[in-house]
Coordinates of N, CA and C in Angstrom, one line a residue:
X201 N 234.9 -39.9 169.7 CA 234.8 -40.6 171.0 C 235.9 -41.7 171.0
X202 N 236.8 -41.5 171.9 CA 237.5 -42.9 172.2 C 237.6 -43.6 173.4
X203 N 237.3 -45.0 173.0 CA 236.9 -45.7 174.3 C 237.8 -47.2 174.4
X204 N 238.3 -47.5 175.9 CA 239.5 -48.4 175.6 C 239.3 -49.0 177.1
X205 N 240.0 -50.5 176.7 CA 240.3 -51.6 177.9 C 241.5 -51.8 178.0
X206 N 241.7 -51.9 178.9 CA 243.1 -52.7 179.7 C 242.8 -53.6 180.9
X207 N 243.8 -54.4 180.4 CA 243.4 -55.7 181.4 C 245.4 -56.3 181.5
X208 N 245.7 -56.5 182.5 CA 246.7 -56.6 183.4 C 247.2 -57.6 184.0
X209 N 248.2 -58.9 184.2 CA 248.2 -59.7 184.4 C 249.5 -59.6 185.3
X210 N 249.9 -59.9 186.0 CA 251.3 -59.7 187.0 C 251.6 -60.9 188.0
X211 N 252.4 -61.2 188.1 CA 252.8 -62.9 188.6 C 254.6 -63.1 188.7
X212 N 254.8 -63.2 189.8 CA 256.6 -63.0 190.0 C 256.4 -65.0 191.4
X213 N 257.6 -65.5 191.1 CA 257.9 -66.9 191.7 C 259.2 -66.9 191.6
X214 N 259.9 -66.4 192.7 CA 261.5 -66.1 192.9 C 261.5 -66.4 194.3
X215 N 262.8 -67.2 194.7 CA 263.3 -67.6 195.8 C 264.8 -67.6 195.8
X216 N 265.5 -67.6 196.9 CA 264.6 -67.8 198.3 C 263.7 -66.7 199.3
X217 N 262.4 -67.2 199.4 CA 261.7 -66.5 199.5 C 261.6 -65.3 201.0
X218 N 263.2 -65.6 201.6 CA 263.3 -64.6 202.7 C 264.1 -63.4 202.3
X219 N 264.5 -63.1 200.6 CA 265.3 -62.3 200.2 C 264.4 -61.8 199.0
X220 N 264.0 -62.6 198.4 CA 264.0 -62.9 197.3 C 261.7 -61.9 197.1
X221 N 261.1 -62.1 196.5 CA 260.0 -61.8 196.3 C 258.7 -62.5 196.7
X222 N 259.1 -63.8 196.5 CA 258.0 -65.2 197.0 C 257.4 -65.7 195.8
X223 N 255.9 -66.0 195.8 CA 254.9 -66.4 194.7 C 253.9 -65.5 194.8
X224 N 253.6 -64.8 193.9 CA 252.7 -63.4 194.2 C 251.9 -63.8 192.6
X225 N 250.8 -62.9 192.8 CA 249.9 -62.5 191.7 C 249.0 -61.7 191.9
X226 N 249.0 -60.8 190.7 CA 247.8 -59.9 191.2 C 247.0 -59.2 189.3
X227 N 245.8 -58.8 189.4 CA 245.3 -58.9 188.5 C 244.7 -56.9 188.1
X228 N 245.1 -56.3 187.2 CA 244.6 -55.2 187.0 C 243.6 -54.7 185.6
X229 N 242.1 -54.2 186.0 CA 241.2 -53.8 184.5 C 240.7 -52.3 185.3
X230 N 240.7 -52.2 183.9 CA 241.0 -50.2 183.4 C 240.1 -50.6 182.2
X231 N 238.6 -49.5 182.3 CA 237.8 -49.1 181.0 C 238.4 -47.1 181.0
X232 N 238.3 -46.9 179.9 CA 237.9 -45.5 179.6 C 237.4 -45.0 178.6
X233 N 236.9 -43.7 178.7 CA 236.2 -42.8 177.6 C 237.0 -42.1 177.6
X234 N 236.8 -41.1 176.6 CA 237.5 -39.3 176.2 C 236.8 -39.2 175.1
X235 N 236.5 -37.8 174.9 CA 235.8 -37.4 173.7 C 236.4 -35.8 173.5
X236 N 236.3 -35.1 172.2 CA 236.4 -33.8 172.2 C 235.0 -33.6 171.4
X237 N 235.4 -32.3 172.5 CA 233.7 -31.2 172.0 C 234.4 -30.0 171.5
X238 N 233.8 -29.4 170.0 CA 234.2 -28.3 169.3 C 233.4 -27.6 169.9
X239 N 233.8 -26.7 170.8 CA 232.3 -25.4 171.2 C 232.5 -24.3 170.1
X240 N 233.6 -23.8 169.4 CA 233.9 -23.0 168.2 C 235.1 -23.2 167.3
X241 N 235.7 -22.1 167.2 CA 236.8 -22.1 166.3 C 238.0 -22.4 167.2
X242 N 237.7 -21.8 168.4 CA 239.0 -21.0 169.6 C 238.9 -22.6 170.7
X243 N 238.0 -22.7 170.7 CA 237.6 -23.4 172.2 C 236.7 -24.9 171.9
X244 N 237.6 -26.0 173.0 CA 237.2 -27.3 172.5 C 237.0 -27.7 173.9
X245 N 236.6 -28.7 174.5 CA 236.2 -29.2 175.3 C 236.4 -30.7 175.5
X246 N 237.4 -31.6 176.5 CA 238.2 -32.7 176.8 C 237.6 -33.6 177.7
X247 N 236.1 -33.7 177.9 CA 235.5 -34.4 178.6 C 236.3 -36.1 178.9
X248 N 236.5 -36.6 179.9 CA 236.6 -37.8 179.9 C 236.4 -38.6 181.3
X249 N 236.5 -39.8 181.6 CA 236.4 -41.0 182.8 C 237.3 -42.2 182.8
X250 N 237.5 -42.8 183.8 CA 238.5 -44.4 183.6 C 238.1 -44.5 184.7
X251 N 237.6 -46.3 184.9 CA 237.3 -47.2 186.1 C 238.7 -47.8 186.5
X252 N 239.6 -47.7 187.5 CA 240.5 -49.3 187.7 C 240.2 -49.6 188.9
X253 N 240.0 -50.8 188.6 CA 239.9 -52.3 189.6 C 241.4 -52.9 190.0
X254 N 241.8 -53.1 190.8 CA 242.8 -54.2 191.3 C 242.9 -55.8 191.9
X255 N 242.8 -56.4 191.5 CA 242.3 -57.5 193.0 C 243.9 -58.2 192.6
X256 N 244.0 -58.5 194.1 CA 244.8 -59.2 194.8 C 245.0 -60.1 195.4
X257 N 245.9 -61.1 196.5 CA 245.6 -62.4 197.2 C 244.7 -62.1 198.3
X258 N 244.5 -62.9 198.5 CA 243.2 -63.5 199.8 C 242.3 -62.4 199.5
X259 N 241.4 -62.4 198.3 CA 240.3 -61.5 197.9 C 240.3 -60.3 198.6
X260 N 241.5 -59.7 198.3 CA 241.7 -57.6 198.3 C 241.3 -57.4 197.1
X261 N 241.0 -56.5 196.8 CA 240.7 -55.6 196.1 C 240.0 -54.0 196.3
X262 N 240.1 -53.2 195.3 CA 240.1 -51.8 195.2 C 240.1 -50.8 193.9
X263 N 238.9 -50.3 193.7 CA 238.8 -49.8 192.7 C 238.5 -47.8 192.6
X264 N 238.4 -47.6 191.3 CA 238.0 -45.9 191.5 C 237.5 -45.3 190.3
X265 N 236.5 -44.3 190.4 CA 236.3 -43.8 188.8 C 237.0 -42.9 189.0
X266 N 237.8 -42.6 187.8 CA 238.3 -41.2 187.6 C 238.0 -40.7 186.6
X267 N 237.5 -39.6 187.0 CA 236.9 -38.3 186.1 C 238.2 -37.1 185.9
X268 N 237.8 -36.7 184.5 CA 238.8 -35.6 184.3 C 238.1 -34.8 182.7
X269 N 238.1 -33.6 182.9 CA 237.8 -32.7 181.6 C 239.2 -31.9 181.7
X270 N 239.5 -31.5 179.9 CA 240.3 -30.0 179.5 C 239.7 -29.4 178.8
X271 N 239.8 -28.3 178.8 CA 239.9 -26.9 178.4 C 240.8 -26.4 176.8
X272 N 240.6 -26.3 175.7 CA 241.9 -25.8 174.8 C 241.4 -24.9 174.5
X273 N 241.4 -23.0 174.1 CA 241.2 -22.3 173.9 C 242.4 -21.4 173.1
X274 N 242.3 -21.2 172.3 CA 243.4 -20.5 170.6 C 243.6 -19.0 171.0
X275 N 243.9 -18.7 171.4 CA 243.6 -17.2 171.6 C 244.0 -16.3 170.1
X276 N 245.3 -17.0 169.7 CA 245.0 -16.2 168.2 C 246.4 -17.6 167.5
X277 N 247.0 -17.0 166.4 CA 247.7 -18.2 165.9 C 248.9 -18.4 166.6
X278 N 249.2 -17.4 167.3 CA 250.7 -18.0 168.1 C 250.5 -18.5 169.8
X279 N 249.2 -18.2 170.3 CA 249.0 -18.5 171.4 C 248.0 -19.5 171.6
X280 N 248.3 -20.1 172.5 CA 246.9 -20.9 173.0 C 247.0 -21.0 174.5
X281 N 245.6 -21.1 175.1 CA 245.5 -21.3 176.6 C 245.0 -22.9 176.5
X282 N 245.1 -23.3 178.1 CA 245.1 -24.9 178.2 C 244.6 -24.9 179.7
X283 N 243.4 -25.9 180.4 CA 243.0 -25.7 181.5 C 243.0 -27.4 181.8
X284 N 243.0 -28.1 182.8 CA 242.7 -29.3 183.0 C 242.2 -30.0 183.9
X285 N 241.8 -31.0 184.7 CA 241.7 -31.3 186.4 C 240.7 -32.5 186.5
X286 N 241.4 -33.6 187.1 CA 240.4 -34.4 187.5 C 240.8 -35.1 188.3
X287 N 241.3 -37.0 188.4 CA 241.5 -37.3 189.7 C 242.0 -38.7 188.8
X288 N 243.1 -39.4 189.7 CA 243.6 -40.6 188.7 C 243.8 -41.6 190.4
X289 N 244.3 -42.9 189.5 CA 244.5 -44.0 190.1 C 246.2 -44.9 190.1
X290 N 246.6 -45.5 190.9 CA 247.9 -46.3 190.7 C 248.1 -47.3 191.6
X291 N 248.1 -48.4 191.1 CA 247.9 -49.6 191.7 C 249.9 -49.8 192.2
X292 N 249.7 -50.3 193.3 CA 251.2 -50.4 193.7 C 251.3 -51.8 192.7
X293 N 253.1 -51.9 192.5 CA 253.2 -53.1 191.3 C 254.0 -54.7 192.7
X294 N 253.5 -55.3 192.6 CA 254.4 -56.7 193.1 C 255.3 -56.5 193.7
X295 N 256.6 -55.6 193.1 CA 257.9 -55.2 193.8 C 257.4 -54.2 194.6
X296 N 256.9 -53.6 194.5 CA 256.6 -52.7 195.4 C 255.9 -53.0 197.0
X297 N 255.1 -54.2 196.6 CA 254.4 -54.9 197.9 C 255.4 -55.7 198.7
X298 N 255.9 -56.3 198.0 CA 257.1 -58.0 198.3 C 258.3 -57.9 198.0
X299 N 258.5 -56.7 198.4 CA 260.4 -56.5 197.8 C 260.7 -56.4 199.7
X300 N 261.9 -57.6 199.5 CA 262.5 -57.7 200.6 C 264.2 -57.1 201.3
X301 N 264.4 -57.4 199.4 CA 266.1 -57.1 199.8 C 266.2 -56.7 198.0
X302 N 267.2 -55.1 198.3 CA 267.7 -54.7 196.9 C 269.0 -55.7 196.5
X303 N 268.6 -56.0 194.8 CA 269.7 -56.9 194.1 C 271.3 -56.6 194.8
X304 N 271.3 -55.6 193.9 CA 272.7 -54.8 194.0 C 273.3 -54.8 195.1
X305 N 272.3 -54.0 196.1 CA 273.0 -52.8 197.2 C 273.1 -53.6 198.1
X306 N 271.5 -54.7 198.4 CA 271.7 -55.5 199.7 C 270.6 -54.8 200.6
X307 N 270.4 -53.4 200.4 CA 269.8 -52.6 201.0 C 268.1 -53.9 201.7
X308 N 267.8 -53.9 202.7 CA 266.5 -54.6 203.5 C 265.4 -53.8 203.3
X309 N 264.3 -54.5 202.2 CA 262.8 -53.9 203.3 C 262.2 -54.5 204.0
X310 N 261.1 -53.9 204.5 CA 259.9 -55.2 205.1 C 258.7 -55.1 204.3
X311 N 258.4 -56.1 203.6 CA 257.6 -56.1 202.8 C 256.4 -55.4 203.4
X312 N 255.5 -55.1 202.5 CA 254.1 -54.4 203.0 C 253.1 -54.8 202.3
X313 N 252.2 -56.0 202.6 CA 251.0 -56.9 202.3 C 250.2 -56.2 202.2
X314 N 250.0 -54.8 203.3 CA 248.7 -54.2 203.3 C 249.1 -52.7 202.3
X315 N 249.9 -52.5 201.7 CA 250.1 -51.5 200.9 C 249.2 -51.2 200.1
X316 N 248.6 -49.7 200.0 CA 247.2 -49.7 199.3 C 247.7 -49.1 198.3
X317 N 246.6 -48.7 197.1 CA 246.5 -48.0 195.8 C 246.8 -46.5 196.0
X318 N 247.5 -45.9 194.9 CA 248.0 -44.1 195.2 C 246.7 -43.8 195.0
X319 N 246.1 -42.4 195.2 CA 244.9 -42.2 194.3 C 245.3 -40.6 194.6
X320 N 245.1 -39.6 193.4 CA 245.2 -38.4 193.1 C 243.8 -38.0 193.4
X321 N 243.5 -37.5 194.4 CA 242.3 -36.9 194.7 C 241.5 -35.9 193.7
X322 N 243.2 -34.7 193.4 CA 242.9 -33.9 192.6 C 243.8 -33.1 191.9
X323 N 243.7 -33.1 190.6 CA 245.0 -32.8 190.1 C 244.2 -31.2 189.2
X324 N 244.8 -30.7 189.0 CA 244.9 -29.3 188.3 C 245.7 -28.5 188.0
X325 N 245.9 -28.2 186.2 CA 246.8 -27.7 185.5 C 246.4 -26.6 184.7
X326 N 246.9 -25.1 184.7 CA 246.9 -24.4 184.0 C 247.6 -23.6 182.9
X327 N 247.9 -23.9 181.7 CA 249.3 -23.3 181.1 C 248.6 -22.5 179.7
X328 N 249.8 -21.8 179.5 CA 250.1 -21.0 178.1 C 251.0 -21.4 177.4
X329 N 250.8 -21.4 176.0 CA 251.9 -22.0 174.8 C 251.6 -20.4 174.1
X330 N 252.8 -20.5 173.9 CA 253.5 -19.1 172.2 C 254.3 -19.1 171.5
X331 N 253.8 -18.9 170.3 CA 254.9 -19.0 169.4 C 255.5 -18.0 168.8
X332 N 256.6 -17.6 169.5 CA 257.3 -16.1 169.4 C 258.1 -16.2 168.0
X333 N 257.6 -15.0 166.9 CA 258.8 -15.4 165.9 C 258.8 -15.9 165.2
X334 N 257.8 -17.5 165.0 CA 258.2 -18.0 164.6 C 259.3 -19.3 164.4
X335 N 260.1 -18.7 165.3 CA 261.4 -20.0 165.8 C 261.5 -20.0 166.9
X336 N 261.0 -19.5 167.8 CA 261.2 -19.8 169.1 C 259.8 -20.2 170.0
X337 N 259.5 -21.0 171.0 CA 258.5 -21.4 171.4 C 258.5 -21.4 172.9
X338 N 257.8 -21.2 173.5 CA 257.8 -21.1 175.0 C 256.0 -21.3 175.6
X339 N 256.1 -22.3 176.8 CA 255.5 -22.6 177.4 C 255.5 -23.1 179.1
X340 N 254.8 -22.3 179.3 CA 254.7 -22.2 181.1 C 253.2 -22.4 181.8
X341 N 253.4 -23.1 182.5 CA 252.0 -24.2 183.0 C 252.4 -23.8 184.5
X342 N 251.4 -23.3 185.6 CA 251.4 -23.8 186.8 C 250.2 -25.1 187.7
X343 N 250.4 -26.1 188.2 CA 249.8 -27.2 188.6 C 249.5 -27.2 190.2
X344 N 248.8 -28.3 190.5 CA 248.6 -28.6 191.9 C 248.1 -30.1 191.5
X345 N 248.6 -31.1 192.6 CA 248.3 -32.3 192.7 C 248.1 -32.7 194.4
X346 N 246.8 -32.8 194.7 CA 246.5 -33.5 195.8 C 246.1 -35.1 196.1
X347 N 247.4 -35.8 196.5 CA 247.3 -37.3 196.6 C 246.8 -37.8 198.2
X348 N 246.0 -39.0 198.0 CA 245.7 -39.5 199.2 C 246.8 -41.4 198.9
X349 N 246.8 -41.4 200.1 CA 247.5 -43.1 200.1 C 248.7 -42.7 198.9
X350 N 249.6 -42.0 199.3 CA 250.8 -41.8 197.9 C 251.6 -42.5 198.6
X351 N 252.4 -43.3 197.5 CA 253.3 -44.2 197.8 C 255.1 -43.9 198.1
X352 N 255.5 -44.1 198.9 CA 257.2 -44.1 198.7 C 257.7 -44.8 199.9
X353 N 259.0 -44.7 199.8 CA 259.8 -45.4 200.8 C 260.1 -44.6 201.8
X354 N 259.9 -45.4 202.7 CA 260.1 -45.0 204.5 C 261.4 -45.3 204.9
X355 N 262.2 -45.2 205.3 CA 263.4 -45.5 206.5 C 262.8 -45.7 207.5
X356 N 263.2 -47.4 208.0 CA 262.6 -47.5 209.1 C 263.9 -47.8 210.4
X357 N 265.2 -47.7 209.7 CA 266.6 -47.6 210.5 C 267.6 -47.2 209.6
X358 N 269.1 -47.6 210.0 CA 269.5 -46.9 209.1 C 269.8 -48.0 207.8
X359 N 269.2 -49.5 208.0 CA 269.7 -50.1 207.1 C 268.7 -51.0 206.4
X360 N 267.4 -50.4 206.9 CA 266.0 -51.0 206.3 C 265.0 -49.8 206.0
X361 N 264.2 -50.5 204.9 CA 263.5 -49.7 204.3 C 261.9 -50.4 204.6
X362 N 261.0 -49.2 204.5 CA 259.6 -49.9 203.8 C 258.7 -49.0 203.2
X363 N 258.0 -50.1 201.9 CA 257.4 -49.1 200.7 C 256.1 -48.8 201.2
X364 N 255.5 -47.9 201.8 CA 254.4 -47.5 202.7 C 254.0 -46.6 201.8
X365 N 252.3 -46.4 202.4 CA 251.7 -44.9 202.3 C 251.6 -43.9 202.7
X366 N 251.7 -42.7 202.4 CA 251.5 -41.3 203.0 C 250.0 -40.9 203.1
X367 N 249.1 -40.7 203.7 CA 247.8 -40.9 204.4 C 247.8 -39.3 203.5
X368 N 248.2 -38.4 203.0 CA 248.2 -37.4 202.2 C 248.9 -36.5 202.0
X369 N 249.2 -36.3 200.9 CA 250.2 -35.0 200.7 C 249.8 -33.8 199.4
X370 N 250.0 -32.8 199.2 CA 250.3 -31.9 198.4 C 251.1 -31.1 197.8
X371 N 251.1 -31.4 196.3 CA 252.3 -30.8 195.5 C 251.6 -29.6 194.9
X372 N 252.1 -28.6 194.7 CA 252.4 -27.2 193.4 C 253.7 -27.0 193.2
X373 N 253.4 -26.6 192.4 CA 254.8 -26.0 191.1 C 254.3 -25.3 190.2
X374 N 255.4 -25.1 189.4 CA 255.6 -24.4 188.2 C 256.0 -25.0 187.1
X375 N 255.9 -24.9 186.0 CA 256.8 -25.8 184.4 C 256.9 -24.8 183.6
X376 N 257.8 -24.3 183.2 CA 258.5 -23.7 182.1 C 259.0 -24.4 181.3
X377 N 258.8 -24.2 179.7 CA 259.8 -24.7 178.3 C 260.1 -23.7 177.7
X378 N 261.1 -23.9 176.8 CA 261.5 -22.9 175.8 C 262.2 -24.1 174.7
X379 N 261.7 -23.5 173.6 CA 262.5 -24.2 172.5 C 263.0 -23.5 170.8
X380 N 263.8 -23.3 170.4 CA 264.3 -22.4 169.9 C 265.0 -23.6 168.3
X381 N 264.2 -23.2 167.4 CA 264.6 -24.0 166.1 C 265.1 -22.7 165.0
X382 N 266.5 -22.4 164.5 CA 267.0 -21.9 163.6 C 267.8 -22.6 162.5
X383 N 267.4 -22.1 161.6 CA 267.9 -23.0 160.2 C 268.2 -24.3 160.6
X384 N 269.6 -24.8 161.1 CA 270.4 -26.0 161.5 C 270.5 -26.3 163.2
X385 N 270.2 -25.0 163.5 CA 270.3 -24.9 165.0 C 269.0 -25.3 165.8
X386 N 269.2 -25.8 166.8 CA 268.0 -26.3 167.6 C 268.2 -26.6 169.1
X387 N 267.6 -25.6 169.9 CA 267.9 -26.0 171.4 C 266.5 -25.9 172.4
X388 N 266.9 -26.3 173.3 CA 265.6 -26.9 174.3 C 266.4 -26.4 176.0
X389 N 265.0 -25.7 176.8 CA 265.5 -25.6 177.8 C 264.4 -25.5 179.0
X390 N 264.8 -26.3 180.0 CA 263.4 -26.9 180.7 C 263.3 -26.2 182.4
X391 N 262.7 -26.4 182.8 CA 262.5 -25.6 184.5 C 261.5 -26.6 185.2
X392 N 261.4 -26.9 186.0 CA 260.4 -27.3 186.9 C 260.7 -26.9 188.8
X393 N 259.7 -26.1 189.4 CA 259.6 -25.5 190.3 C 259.2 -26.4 191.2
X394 N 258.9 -27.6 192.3 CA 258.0 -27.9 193.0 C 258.1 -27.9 194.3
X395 N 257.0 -28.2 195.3 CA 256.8 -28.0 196.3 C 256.0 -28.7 197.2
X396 N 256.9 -30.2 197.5 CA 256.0 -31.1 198.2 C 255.9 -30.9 199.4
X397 N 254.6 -30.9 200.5 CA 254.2 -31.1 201.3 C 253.4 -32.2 202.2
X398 N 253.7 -33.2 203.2 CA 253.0 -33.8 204.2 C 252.1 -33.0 204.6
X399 N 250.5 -33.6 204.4 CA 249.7 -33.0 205.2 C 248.8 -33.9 206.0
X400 N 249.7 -35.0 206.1 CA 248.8 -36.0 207.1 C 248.4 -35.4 208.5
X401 N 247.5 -35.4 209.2 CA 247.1 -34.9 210.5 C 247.9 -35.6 211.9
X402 N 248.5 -34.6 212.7 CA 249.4 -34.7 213.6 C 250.3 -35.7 213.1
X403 N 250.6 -35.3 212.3 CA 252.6 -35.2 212.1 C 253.3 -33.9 211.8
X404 N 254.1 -34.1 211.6 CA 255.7 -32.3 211.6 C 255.4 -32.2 210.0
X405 N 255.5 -31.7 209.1 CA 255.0 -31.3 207.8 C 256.7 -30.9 207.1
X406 N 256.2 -32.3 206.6 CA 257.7 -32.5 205.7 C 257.9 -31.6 204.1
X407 N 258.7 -31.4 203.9 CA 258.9 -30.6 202.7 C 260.3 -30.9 201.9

């Protein structure tokens, strides 16, 4: 059984404060569990949970349990199957709320005070590992992640930005590896397939 805290401290005082960030603070605690269950020789079981809390100025805050179990299953010595799914949390960071103007570029946002937490409603992963040979390895996973309140930047003209939420969206894909180790020789080769979709209600469904 492993069980663990985090606790989070965050505090930015930069001016001038019409470009610049302002005087901000914000506080983040995270408990969790995980355990592995041996059900046999083949097959183990990834039970786990994590609380995060956020709090914020003028008494915001927002918290979530997330639950999540895996699956590991041996099918013999070169193969194994792998199942997983549960639901996570992401507190937006300071910059993200109070960012007004990029360093570099100059680029404008408008800050967003009421910017909420990501939260993965539901995530789910299914893959295969093999070990072909001997020296060569290959593994292919296909996934789904459904996010509520996901975070990114908006264009709100052509020369201002703002770091807002997306009321929900949904990703699938694919993940492919290959990795190939001979005497001296060693190469790696990666793929990822995905497929974002807007599925907030009455809007055009972005992709």
């Amino acid at each position: 059984l492993i069980l663990g805290l985090e606790i989070q401290q965050d505090s930015v005082d930069s001016y001038p404060e019409d470009i610049m960030f302002g005087k901000h603070q914000s506080s983040n605690f995270a408990g969790f569990a995980q355990d592995r269950i041996t059900v046999s020789d083949k097959l183990a079981i990834i039970p786990g949970a994590r609380y995060d809390h956020r709090f914020l100025e003028n008494d915001k805050s927002e918290g979530q349990v997330s639950p999540k179990v895996g699956l590991s299953y041996q099918i013999n010595d070169d193969t194994a199957l792998r199942f997983s799914m549960g639901q996570a949390f992401r507190s937006p960071s300071l910059g993200e709320i109070y960012l007004k103007q990029e360093a570099h570029s100059g680029i404008k946002f408008r800050y967003n005070p009421d910017l909420k937490s990501e939260k993965l409603r539901l995530y789910a992963e299914v893959g295969l590992k093999r070990n072909v040979f001997g020296f060569l390895k290959t593994d292919i996973s296909a996934f789904i992640y459904d996010y509520s309140e996901l975070i990114l930047w908006e264009s709100l003209s052509e020369d201002e930005f703002q770091v807002t939420n997306l009321n929900r969206a949904v990703m699938t894909g694919l993940e492919t590896g290959t990795s190939l180790s001979w005497h001296n020789l060693s190469a790696t080769a990666n793929y990822t397939f995905l497929n974002a979709k807007d599925k907030t209600n009455d809007r055009d469904n972005d992709t």
